[in-house]
XYZ file of C-alpha atoms in Angstrom:
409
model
C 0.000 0.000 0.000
C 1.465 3.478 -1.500
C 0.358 6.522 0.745
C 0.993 10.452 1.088
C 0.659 10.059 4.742
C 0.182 7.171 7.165
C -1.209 8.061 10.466
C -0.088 5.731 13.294
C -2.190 5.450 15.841
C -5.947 6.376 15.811
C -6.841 7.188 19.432
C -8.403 11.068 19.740
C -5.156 12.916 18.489
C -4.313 10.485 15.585
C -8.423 10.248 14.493
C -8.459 13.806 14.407
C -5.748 14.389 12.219
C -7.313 11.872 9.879
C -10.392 13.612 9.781
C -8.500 17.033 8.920
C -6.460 15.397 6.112
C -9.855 14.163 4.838
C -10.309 17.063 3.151
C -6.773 17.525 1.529
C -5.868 16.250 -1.952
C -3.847 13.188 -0.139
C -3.935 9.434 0.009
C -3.782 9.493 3.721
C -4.308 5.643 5.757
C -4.867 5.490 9.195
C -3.335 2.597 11.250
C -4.796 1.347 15.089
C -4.207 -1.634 16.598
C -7.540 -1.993 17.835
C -10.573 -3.211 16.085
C -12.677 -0.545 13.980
C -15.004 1.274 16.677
C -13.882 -0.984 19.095
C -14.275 0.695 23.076
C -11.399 -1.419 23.776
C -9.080 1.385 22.194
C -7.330 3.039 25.618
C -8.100 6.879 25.217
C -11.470 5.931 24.442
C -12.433 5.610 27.618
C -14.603 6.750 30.722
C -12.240 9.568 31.960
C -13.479 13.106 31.339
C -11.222 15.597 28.966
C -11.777 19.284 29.364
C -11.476 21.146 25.670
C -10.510 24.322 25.409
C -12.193 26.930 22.815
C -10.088 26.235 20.269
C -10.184 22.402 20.308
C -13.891 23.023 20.318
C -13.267 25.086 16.989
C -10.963 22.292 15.867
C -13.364 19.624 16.407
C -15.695 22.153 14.078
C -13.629 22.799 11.438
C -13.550 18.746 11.197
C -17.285 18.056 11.739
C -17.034 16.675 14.943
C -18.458 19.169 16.902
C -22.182 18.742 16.014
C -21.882 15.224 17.285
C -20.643 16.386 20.692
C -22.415 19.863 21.052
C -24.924 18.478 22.836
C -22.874 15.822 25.390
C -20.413 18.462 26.247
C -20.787 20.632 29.384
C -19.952 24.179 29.470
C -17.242 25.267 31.997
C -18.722 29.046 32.821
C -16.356 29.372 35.688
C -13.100 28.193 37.243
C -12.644 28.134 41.153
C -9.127 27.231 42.684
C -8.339 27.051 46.157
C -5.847 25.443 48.970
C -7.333 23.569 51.546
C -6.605 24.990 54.712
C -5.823 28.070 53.563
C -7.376 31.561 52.910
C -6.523 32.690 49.076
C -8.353 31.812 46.168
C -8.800 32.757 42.378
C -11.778 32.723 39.934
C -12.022 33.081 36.175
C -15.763 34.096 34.687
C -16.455 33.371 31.123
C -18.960 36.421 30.775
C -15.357 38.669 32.052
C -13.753 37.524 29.884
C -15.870 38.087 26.769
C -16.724 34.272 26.284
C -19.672 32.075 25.991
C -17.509 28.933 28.315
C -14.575 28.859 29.529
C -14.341 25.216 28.356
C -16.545 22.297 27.897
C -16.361 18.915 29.415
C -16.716 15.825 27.118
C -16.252 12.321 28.429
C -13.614 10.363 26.561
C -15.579 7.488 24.898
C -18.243 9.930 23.445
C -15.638 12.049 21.492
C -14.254 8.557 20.715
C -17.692 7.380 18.780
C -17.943 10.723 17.012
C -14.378 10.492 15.624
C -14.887 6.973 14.559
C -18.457 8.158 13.174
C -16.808 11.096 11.255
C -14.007 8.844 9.627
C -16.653 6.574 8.411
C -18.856 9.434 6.436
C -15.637 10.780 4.786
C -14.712 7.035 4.269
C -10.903 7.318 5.673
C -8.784 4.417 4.491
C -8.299 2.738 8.159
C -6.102 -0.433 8.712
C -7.531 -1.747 11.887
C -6.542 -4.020 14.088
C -2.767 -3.577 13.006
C -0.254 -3.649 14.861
C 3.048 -1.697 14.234
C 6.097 -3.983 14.480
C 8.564 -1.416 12.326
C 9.006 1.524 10.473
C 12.166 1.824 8.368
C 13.314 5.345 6.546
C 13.685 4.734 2.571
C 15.247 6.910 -0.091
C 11.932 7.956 -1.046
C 9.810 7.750 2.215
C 9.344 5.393 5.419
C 7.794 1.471 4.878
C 6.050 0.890 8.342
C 5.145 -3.408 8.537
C 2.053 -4.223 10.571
C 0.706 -7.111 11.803
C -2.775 -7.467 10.782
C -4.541 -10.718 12.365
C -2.078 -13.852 14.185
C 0.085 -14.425 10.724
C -0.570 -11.799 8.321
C 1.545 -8.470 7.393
C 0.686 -5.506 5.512
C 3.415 -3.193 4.155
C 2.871 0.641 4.154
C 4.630 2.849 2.532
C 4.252 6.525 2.975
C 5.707 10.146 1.821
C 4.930 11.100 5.514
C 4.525 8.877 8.784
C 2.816 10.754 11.559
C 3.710 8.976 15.153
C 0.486 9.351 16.920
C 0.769 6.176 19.121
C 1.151 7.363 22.431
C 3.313 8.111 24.882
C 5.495 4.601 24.770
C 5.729 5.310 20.968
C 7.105 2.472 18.971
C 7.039 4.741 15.926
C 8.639 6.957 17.242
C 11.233 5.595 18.708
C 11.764 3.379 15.634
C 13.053 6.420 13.692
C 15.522 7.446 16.722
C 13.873 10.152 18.715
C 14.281 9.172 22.337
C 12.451 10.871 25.098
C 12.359 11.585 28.480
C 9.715 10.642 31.310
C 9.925 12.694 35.202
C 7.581 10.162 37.501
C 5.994 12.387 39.730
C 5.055 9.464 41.686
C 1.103 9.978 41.818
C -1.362 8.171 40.470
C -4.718 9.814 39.512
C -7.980 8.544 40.951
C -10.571 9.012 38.533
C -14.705 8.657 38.920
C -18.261 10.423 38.639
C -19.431 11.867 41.716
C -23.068 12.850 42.583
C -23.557 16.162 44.665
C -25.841 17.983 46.900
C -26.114 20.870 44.838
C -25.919 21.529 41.168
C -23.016 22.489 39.879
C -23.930 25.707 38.367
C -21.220 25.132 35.431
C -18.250 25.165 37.866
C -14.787 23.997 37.533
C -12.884 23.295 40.985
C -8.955 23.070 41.250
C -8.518 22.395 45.144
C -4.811 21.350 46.183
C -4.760 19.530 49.558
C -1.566 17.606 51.530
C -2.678 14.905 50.054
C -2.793 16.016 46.024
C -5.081 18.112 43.652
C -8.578 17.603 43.458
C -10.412 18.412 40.221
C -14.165 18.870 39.797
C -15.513 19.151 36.357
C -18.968 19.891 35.793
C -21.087 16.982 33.495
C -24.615 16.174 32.390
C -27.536 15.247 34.384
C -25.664 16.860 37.282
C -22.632 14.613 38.140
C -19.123 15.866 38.041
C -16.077 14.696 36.906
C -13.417 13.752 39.540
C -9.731 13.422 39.378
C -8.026 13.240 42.574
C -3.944 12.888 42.835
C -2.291 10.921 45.481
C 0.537 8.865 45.995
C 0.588 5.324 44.341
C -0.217 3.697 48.347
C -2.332 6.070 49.507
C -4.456 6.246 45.887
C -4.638 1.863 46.041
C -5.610 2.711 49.609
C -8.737 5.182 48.703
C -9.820 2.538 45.837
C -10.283 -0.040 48.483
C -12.716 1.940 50.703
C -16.429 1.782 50.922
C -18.664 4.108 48.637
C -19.268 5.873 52.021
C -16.173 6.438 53.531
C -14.405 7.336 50.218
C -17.070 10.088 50.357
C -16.242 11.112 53.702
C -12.489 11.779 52.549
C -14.112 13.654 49.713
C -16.398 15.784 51.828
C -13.463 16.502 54.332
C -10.691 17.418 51.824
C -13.245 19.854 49.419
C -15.665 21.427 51.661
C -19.024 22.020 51.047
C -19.332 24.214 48.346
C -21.270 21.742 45.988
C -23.381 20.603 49.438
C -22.862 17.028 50.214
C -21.825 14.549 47.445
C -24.030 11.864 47.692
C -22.869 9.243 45.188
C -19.607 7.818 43.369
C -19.079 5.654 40.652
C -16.262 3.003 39.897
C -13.014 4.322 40.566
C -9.873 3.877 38.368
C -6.176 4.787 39.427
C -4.330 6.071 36.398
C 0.176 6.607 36.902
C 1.469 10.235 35.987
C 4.477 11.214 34.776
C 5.439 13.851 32.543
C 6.673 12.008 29.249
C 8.523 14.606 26.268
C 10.035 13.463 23.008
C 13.542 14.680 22.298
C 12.663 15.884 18.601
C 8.795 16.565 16.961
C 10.515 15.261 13.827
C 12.803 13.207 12.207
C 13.530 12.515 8.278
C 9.754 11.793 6.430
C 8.048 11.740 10.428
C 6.061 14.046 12.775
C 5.232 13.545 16.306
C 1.914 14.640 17.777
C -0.012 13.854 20.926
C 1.152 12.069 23.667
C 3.899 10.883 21.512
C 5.156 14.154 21.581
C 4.092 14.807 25.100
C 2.357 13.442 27.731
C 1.163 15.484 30.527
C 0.132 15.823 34.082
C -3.779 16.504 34.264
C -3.925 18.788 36.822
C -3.917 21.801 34.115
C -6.504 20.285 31.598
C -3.844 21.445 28.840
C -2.717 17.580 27.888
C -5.151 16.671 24.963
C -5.542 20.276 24.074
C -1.878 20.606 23.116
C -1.908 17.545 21.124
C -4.620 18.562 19.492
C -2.662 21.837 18.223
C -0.208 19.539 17.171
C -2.443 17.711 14.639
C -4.086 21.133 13.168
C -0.620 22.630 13.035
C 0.778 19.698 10.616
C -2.375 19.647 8.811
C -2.350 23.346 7.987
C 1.660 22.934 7.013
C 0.503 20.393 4.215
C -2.317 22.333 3.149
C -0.519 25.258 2.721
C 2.329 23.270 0.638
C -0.762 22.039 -1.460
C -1.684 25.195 -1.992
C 1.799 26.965 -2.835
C 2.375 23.760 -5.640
C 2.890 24.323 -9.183
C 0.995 22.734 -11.405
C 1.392 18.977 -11.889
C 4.450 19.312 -9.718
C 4.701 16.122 -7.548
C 3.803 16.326 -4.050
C 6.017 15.357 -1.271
C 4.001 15.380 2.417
C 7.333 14.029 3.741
C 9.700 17.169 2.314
C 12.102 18.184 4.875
C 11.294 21.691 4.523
C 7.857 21.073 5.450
C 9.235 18.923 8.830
C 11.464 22.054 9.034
C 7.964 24.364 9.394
C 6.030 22.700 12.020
C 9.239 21.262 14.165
C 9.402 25.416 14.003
C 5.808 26.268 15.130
C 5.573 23.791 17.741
C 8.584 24.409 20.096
C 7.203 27.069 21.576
C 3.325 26.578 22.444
C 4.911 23.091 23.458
C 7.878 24.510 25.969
C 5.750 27.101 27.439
C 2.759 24.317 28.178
C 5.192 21.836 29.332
C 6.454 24.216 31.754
C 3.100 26.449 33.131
C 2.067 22.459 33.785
C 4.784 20.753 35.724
C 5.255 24.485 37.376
C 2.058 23.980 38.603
C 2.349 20.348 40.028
C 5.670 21.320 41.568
C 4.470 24.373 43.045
C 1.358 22.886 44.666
C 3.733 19.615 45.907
C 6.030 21.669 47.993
C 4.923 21.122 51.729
C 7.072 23.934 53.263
C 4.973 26.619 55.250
C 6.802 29.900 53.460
C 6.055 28.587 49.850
C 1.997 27.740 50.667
C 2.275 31.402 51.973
C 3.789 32.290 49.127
C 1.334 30.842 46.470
C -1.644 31.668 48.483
C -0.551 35.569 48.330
C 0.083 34.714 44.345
C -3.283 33.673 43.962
C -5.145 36.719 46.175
C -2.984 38.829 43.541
C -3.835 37.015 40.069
C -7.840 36.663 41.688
C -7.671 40.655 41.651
C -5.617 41.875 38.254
C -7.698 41.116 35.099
C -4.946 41.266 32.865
C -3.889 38.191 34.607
C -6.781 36.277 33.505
C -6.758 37.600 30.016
C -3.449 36.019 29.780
C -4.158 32.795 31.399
C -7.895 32.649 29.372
C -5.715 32.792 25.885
C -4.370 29.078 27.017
C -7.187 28.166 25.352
C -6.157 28.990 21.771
C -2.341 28.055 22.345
C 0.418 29.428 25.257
C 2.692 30.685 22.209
C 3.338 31.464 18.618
C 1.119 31.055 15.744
C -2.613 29.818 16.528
C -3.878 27.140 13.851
C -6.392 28.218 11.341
C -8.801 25.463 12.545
C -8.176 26.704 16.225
C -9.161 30.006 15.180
C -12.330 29.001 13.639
C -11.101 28.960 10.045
C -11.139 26.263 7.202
C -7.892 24.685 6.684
């Protein structure tokens, strides 16, 4: 199989840049190792993923959107606060000139509208197949997957985009190491059921024990992701419905009344996870193959997503800028060159406001909670601050993607 692009990996990054490609002149095949539609597929799952404006206009500019608009959950405010302590900061959507904040999509659903969307534009998709290698030719890269217990399909491609994950074998196939900082938590994730409704209400509460994030949902529940250490997080598994929501109630207060319900709980490891390059000759690197992120900033999926509109929009605009019946190469190193270029920067700063902010909120020691409470009295009452931290949600730095900006590709 000859290809402009192959796509490795179709989880939510990989699908979307499939579905973006769609509508480019390109023979573009998508590769997953997990059957067609299957729930089985890892970030298809029951965890919660908070999008950001311009991954909603992303997920437009694809056709996603309508299939989501109504599942997704508006985020109208942001709350943060420090247990035990007496600062806290607030972001309004109606400040800042916005209709949300956010919105709040559970995994699977956005899962079953990408595979929904690949179907109507009728994406070439080689699924199950697993990747066992991807070798660089004069011409472009010949990735070999296994496709059943005996059979092997050969693809070769102009372009190979690594969008396999965090332990990416494509990725590391064509040499680009990277580096992973443990921060030895694991993230306890579930539904809860509360008192009161949640008015459209984000919470960020940091306590001894780790972060707590509340994200509002349908019919009333909220998302919860709650860090602790790996014992301590096996530990609060274990316990009754009741008493888990006892440790609940006593770590975040009583702002959202009592909660009065949880759901299955699943412990997920963190660790920050960065590739050494974002390319390498006739490959890109997007997602969490390019970066994998701590949650407690919501910015993890959003900044992969970037990365998929931003090499999109680099081939379109070489499409665009080609001579007649000049032959197209997807893989050209001056195109590589471009979005290595574009990416280092929303990438860096991300990376850094996120593992700042798990750092920060880690450190025990009496003069730096003093320290971060006064920061947040001080950002809670300058404006500017907000404006600056609100624009996260079109990109930290450098140029914002047309398709994050609301415009065609």
């Amino acid at each position: 199989m000859k290809v402009d692009v192959a796509i490795a990996g179709g989880g939510l990054v990989g699908a979307s840049l499939a579905l973006a490609l769609s509508s480019l002149k390109l023979k573009v095949v998508l590769i997953e190792a997990h059957p067609f539609g299957s729930t089985d597929q890892p970030s298809f799952d029951d965890r919660t993923t908070a999008l950001s404006n311009g991954s909603r206009r992303i997920f437009q500019g694809i056709g996603v959107w309508p299939l989501l608009e109504r599942e997704a959950t508006p985020i109208r405010r942001i709350h943060v606060s420090d247990q035990g302590r007496f600062a806290f900061a607030r972001i309004d959507a109606q400040e800042q000139n916005l209709q949300a904040l956010g919105f709040v999509v559970i995994n699977r659903i956005m899962g079953a509208a990408l595979w929904r969307r690949l179907q109507e534009e009728a994406v070439a998709i080689l699924a199950p197949a697993k990747v066992m290698s991807s070798e660089l030719k004069d011409d472009g890269r010949e990735i070999t997957c296994e496709v059943g217990s005996e059979a092997t399909v050969t693809v070769q491609a102009k372009l190979v985009i690594a969008a396999d994950g965090a332990r990416s074998i494509v990725r590391e196939s064509a040499g680009i190491g990277s580096t992973t900082w443990d921060y030895g938590q694991h993230a306890l994730v579930t539904n809860v059921f509360t008192q009161r409704f949640h008015d459209y209400v984000a919470y960020e509460r940091f306590t001894p024990e780790g972060p707590i994030a509340l994200l509002p949902m349908s019919e009333g529940r909220c998302g919860l992701i709650w860090t602790f250490t790996p014992d301590v997080a096996a530990r609060m598994t274990g316990l009754a419905d009741g008493a888990f929501l006892e440790r609940l109630q006593q770590a975040f207060g009583f702002r959202l009344g009592r909660f009065t319900k949880v759901g299955s709980r699943q412990l997920y490891p963190l660790a920050l996870t960065r590739a050494d390059e974002h390319v390498a000759p006739r490959l890109a690197v997007v997602g969490n193959a390019a970066q994998a992120l701590h949650p407690i900033a919501g910015q993890g999926f959003n900044l992969g997503l970037r990365d998929a509109a931003s090499i999109a929009e680099v081939l379109a605009d070489a499409l665009a800028e080609r001579r007649g019946d000049e032959e197209f190469d997807a893989g050209d190193g001056l195109l590589l060159e471009r979005y290595r270029e574009w990416r280092s920067a929303d990438r860096q700063k991300i990376v850094g406001f996120t593992d700042g902010l798990v750092r920060l909120f880690s450190q025990p020691f009496g003069p730096v909670k003093l320290a971060r409470n006064l920061g947040m009295l001080a950002f809670d009452l300058m404006p500017s601050a907000k404006d600056a931290l609100s624009q996260l949600s079109l990109g930290a730095a450098g140029r914002i993607p047309r398709l994050a900006r609301g415009a065609k590709l």
